[in-house]
Short mmCIF file of N, CA and C in Angstrom, two decimals:
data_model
loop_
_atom_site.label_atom_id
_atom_site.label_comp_id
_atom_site.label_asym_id
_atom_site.label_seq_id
_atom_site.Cartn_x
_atom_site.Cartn_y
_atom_site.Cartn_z
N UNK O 233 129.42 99.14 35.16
CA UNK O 233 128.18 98.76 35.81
C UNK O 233 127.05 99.65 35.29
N UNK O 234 125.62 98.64 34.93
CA UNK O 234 124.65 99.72 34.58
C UNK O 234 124.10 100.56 35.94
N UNK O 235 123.88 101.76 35.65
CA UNK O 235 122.96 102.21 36.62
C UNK O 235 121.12 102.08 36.68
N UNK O 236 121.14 101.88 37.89
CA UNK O 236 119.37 101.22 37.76
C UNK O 236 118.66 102.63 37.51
N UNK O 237 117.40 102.53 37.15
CA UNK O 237 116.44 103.35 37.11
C UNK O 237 115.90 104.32 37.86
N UNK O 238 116.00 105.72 38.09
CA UNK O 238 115.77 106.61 38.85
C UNK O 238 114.41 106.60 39.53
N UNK O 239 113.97 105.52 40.38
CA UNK O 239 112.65 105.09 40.94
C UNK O 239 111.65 106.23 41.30
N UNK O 240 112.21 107.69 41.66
CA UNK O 240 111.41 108.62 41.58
C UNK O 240 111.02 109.33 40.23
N UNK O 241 111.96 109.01 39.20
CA UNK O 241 111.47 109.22 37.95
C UNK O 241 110.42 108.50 37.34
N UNK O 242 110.98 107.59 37.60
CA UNK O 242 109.86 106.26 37.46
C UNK O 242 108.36 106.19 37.50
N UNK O 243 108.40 106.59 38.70
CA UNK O 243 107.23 106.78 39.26
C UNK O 243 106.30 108.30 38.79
N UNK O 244 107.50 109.04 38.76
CA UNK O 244 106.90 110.50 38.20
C UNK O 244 106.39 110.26 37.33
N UNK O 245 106.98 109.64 35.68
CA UNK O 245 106.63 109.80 34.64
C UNK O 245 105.43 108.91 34.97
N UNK O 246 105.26 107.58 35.25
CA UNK O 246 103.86 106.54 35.30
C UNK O 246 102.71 107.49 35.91
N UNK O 247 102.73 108.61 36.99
CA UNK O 247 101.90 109.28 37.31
C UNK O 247 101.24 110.34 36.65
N UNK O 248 102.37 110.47 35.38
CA UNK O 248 101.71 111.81 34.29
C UNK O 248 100.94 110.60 32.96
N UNK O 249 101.04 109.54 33.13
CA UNK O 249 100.36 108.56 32.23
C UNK O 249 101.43 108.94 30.38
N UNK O 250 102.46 108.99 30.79
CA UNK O 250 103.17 108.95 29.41
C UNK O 250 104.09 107.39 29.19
N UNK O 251 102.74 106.71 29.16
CA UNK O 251 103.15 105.33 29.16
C UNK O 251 104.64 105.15 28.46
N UNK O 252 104.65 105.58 27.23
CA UNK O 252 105.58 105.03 25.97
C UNK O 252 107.14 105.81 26.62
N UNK O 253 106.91 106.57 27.07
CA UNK O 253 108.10 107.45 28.16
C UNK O 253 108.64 106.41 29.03
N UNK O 254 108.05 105.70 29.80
CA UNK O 254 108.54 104.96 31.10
C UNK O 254 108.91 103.96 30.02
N UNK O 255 107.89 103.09 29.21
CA UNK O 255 108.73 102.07 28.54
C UNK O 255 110.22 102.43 27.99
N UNK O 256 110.14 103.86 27.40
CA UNK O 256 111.42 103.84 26.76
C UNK O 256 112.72 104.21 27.55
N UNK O 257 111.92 104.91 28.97
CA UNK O 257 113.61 104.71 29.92
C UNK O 257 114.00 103.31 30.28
N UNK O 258 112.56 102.42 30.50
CA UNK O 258 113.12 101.18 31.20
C UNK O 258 114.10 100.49 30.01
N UNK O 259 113.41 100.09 29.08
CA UNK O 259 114.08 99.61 27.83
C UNK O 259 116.08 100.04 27.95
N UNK O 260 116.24 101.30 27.80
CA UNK O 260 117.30 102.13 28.10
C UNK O 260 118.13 101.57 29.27
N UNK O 261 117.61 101.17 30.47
CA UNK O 261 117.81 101.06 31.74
C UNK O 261 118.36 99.43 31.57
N UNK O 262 117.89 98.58 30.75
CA UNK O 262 118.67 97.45 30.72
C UNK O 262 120.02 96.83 30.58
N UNK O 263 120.20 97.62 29.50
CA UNK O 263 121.32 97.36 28.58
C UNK O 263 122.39 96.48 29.82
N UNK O 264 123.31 95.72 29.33
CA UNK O 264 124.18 94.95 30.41
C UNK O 264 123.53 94.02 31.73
N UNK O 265 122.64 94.16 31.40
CA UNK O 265 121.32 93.14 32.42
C UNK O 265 121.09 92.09 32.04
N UNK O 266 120.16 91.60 32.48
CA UNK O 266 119.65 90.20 32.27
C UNK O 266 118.83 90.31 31.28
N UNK O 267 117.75 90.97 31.47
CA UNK O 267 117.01 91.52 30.47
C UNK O 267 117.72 92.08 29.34
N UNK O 268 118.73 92.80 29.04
CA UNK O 268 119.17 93.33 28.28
C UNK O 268 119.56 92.50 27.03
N UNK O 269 120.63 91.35 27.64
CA UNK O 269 121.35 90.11 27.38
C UNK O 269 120.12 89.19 26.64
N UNK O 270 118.80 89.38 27.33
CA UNK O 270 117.54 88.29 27.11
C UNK O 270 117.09 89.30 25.82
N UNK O 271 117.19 90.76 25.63
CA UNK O 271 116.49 91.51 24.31
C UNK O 271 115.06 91.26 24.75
N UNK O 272 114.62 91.84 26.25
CA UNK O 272 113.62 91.93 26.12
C UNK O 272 112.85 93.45 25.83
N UNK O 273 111.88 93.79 25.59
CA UNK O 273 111.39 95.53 24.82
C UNK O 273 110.46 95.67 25.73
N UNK O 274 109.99 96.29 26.26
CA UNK O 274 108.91 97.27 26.89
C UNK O 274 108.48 98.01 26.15
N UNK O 275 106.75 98.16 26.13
CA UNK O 275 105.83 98.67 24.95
C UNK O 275 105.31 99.77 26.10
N UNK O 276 104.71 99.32 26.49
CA UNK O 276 103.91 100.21 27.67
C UNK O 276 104.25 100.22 28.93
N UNK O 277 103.84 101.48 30.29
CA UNK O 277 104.18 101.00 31.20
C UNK O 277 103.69 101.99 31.82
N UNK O 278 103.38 102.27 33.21
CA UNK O 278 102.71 102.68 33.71
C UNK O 278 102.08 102.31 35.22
N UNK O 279 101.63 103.26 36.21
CA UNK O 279 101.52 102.92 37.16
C UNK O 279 100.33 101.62 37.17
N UNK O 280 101.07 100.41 37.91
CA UNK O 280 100.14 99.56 37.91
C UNK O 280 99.83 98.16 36.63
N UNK O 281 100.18 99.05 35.39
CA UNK O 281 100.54 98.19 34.49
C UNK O 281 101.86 98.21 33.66
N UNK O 282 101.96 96.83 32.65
CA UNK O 282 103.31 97.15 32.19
C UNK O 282 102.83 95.65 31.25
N UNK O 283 103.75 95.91 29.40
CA UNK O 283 103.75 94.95 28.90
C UNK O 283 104.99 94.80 27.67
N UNK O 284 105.61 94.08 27.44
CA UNK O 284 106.61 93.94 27.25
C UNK O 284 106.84 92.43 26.12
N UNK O 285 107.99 92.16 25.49
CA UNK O 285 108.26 91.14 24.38
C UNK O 285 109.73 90.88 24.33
N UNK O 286 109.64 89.71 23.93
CA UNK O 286 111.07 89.18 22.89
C UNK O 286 110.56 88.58 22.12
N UNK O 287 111.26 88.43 20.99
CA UNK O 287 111.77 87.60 19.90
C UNK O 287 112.32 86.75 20.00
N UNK O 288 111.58 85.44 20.14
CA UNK O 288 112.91 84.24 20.29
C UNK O 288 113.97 83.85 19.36
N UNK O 289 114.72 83.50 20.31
CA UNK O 289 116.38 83.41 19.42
C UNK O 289 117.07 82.19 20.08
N UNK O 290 117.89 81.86 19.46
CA UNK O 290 118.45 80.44 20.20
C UNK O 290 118.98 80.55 21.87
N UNK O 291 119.22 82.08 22.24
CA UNK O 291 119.56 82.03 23.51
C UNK O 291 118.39 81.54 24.76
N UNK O 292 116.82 81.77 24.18
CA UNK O 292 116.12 81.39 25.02
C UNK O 292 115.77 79.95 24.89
N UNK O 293 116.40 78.92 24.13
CA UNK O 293 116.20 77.43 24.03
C UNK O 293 116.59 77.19 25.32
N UNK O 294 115.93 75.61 25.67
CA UNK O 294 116.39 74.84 26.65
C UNK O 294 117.24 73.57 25.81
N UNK O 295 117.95 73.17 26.15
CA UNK O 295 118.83 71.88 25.55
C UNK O 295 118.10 70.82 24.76
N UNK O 296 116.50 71.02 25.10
CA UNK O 296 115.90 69.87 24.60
C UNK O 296 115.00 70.53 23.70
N UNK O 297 115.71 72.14 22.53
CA UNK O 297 114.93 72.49 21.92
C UNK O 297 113.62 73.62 21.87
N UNK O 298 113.01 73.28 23.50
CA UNK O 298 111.63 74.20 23.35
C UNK O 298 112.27 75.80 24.33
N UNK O 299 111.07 76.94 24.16
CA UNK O 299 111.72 78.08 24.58
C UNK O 299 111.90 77.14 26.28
N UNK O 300 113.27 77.85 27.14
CA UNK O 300 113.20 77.59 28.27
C UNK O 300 112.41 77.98 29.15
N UNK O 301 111.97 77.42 29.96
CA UNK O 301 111.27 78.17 30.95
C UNK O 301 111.99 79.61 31.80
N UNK O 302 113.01 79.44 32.02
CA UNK O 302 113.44 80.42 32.89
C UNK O 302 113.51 81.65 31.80
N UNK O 303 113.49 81.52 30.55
CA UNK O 303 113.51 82.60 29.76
C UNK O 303 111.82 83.50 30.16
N UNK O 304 110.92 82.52 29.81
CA UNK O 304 109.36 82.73 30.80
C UNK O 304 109.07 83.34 32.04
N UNK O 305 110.27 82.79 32.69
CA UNK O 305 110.03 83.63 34.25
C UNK O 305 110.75 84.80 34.21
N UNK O 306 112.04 85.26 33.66
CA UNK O 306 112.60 86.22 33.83
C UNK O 306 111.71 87.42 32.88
N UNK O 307 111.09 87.29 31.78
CA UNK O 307 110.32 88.29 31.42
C UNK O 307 109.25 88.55 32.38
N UNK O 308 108.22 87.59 33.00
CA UNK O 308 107.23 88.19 33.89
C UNK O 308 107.40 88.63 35.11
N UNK O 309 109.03 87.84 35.44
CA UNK O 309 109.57 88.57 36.67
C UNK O 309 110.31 90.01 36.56
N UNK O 310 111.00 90.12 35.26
CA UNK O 310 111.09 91.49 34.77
C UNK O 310 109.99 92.60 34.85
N UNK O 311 108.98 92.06 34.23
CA UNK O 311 107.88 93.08 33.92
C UNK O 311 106.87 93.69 35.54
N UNK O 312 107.29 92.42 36.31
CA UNK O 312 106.35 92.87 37.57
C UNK O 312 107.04 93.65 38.41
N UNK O 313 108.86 93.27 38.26
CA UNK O 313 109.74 93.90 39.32
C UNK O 313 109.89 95.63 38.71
N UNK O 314 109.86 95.95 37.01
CA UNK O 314 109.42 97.75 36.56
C UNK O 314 108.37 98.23 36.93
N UNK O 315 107.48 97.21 36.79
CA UNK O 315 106.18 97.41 37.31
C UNK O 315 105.87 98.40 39.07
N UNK O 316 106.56 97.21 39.80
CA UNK O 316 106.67 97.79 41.00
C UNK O 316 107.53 99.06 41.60
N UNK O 317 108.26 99.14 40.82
CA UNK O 317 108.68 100.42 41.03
C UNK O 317 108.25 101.27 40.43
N UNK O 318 107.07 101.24 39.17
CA UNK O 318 106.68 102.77 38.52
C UNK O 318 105.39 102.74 39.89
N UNK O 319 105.21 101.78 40.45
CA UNK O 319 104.18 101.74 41.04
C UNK O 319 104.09 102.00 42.86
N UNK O 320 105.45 102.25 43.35
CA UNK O 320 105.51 102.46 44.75
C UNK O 320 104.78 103.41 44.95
N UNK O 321 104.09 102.85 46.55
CA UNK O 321 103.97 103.96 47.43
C UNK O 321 104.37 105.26 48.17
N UNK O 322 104.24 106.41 48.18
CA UNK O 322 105.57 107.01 48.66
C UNK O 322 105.81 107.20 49.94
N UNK O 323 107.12 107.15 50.07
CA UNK O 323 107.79 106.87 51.13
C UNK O 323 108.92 105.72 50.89
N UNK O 324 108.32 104.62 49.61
CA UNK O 324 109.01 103.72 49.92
C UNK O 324 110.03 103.64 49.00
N UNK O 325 111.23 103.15 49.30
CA UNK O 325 112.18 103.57 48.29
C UNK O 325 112.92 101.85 47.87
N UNK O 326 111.92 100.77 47.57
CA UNK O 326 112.71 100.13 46.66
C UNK O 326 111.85 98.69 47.21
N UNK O 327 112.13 97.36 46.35
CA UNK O 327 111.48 96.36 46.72
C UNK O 327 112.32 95.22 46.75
N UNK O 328 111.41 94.00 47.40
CA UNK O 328 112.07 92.55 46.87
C UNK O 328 111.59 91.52 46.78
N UNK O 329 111.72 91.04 45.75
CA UNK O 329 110.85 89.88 45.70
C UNK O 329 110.44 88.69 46.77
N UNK O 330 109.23 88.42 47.29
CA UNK O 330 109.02 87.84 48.24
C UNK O 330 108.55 86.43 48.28
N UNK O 331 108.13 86.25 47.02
CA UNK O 331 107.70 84.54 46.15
C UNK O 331 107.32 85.04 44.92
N UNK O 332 107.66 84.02 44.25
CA UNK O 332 106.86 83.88 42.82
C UNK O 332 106.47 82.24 42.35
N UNK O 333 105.56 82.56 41.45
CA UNK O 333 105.19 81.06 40.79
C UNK O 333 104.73 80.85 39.36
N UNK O 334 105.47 79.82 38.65
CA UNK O 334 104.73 80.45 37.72
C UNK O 334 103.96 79.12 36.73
N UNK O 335 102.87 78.80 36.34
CA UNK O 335 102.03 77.65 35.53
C UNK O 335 102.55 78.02 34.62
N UNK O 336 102.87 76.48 33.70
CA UNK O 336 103.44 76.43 32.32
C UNK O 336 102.30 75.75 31.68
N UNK O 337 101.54 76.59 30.99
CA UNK O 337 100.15 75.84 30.09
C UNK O 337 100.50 75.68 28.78
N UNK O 338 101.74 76.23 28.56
CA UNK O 338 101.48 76.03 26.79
C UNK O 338 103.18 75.86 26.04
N UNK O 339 103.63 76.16 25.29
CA UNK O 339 104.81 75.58 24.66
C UNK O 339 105.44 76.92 23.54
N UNK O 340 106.35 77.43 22.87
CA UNK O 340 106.81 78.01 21.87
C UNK O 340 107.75 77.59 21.22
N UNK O 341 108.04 77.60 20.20
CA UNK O 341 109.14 77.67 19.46
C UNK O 341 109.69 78.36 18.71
N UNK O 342 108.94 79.36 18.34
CA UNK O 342 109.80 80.37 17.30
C UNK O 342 108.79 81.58 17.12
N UNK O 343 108.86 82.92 16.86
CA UNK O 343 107.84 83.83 16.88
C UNK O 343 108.65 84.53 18.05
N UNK O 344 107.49 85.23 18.61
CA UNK O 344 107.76 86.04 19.23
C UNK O 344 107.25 85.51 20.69
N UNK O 345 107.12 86.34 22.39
CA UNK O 345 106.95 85.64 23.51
C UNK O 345 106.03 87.28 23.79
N UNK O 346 104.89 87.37 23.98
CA UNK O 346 104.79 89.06 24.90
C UNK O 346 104.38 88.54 26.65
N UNK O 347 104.22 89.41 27.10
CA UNK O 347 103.37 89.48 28.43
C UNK O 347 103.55 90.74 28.83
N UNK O 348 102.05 90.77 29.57
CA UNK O 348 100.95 91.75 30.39
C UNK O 348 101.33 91.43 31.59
N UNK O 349 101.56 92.46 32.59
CA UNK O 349 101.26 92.15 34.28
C UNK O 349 100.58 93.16 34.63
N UNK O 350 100.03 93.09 35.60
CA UNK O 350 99.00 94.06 36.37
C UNK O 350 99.53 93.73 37.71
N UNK O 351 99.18 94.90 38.25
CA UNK O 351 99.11 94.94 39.86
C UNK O 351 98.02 94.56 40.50
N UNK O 352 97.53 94.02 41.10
CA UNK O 352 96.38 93.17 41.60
C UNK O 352 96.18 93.13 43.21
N UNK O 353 97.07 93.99 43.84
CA UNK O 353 97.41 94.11 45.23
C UNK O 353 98.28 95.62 45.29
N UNK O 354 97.90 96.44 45.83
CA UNK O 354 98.53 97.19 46.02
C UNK O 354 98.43 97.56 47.49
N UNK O 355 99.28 97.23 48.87
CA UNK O 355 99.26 97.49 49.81
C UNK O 355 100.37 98.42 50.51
N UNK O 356 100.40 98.46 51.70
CA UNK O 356 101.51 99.87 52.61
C UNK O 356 102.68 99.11 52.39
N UNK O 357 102.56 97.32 52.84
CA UNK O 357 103.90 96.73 52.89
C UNK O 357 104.12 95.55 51.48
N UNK O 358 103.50 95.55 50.93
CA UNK O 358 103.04 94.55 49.71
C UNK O 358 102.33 94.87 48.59
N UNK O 359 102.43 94.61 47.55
CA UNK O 359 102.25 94.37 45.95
C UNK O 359 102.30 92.81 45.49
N UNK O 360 101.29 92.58 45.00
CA UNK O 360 101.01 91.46 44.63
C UNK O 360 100.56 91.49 42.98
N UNK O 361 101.45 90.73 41.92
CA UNK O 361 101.66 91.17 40.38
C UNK O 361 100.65 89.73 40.13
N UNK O 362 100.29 90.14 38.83
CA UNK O 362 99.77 88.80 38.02
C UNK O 362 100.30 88.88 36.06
N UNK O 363 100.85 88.01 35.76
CA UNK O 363 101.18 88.33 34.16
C UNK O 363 100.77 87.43 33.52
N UNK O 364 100.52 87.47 32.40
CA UNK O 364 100.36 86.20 31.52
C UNK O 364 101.20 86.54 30.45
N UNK O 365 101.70 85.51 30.29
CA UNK O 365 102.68 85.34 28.91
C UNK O 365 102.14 84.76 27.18
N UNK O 366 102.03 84.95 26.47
CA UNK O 366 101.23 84.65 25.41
C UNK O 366 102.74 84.66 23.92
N UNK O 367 102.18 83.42 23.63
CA UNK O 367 102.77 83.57 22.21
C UNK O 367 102.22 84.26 21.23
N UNK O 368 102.81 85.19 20.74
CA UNK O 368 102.36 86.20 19.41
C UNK O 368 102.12 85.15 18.64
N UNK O 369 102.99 84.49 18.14
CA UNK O 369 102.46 83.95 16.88
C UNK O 369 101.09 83.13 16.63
N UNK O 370 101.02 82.26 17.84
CA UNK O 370 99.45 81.69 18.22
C UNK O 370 98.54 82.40 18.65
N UNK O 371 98.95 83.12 19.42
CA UNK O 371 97.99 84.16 20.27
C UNK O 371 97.89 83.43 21.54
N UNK O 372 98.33 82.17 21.63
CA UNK O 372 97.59 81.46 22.87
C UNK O 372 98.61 81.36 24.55
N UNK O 373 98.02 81.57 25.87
CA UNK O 373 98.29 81.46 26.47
C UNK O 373 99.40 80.29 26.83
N UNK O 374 100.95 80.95 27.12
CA UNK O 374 101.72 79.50 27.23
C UNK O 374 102.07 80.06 29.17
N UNK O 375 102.35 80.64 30.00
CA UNK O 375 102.47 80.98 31.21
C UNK O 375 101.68 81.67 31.59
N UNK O 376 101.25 81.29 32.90
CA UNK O 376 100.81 82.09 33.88
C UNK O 376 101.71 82.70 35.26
N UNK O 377 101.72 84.30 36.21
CA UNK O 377 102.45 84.41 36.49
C UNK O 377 102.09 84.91 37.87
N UNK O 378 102.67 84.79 39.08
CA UNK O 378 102.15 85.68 39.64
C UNK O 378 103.51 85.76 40.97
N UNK O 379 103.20 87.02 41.54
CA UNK O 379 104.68 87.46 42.48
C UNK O 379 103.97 88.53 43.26
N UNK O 380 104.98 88.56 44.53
CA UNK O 380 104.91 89.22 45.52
C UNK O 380 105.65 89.91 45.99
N UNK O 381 105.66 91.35 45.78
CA UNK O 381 106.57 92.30 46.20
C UNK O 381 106.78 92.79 47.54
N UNK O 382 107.80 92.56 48.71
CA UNK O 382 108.17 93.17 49.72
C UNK O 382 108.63 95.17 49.79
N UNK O 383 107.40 95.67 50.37
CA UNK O 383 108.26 97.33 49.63
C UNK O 383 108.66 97.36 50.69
N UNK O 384 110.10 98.18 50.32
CA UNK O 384 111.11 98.40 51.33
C UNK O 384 110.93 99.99 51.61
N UNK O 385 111.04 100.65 53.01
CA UNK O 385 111.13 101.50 53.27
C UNK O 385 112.48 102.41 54.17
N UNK O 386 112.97 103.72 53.86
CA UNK O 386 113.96 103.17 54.79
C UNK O 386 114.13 103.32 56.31
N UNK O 387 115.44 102.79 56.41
CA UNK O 387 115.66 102.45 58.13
C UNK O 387 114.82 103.83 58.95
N UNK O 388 114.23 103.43 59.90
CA UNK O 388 114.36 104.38 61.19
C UNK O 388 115.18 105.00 62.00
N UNK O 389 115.48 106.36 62.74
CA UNK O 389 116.56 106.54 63.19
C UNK O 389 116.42 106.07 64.36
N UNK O 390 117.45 106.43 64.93
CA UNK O 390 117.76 105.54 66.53
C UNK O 390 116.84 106.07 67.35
N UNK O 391 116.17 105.52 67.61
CA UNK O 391 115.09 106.12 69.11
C UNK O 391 113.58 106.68 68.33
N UNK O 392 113.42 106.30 66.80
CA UNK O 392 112.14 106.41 65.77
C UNK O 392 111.40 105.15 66.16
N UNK O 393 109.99 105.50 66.58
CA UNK O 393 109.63 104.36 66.72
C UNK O 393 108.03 104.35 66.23
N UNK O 394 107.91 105.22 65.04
CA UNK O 394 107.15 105.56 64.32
C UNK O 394 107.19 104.78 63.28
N UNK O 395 105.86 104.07 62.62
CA UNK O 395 105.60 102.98 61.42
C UNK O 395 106.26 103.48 59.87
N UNK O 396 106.53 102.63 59.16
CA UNK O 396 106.83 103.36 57.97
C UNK O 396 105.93 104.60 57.60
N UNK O 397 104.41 103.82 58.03
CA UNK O 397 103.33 104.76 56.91
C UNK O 397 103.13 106.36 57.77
N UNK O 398 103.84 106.38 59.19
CA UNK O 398 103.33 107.08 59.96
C UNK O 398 104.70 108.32 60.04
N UNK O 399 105.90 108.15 59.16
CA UNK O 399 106.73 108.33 58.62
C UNK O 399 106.89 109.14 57.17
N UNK O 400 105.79 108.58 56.34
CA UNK O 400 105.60 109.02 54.96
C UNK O 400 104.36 109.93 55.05
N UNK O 401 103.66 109.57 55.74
CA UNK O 401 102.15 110.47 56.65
C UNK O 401 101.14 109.60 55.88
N UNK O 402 101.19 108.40 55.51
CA UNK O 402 100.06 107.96 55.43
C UNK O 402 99.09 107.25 56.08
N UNK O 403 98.10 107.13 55.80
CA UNK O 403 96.98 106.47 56.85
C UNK O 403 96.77 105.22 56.48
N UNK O 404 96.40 104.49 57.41
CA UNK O 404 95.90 102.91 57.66
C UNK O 404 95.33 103.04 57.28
#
């Protein structure tokens, strides 16, 4: 089994801004994943942002030839779910996805796939991502992305009846 990503590291390194650092643990952090299996790369990364690529290869076809879509969603859902963890609040120790959606504007076939996400919401109980997916080889917009992170904090003890944020000591 891989082990996941040390979320306080995570977060440490995105806070000293050594972008190419966090990309290269996450990258590291795949291997035996979905992502891993998909060969997707992380370039940058950082609190708040994060951008990332594959190379298409016959594993991301759909039966009828064009890249699949779910190959589309799992990179921007990749990139928002590293994202959110170089990007927690503290106190909170982990997330989950709460919706996503994603517009299919454009098409690929061969080249390369990148996408950008940003954080666009950063709240006590919520993160709200936006990515766009772009074909290298055209340059042109083929997905649009966007998701909603649930941050998880943990349990209260028995007879705590103090808020997460009031817990971590932060303010409303």
């Amino acid at each position: 089994m891989t082990e996941v990503p040390d979320k306080l590291a995570l977060r440490e390194i995105s806070a000293g801004g050594h972008t190419g650092q966090l990309a290269d643990r996450i990258n590291a952090s795949q291997a035996g994943s979905l992502p891993g299996l998909l060969e997707f790369q992380w370039l940058e990364a950082g609190r708040g942002y994060i951008s990332g690529r594959f190379e298409i290869a016959a594993k991301h076809f759909s039966p009828h030839g064009l890249l699949h879509g779910a190959s589309i969603v799992a990179l921007a859902d990749t990139a928002c779910g590293f994202g959110c963890l170089a990007s927690l609040p503290d106190g909170a120790i982990g997330f989950a996805t709460g919706e996503l959606k994603t517009n299919f504007i454009g098409a690929a076939r061969a080249g390369s796939v990148s996408c950008e996400a940003r954080l666009v919401h950063a709240g006590r109980t919520t993160q709200v991502w936006d990515a766009e997916i772009r074909s290298e080889t055209t340059g042109k917009t083929i997905a649009l992305f966007r998701c909603t992170q649930m941050l998880l904090y943990p349990p209260a003890t028995a007879g705590d009846r103090t808020t997460p944020a009031e817990r971590t000591g932060e303010r409303s």
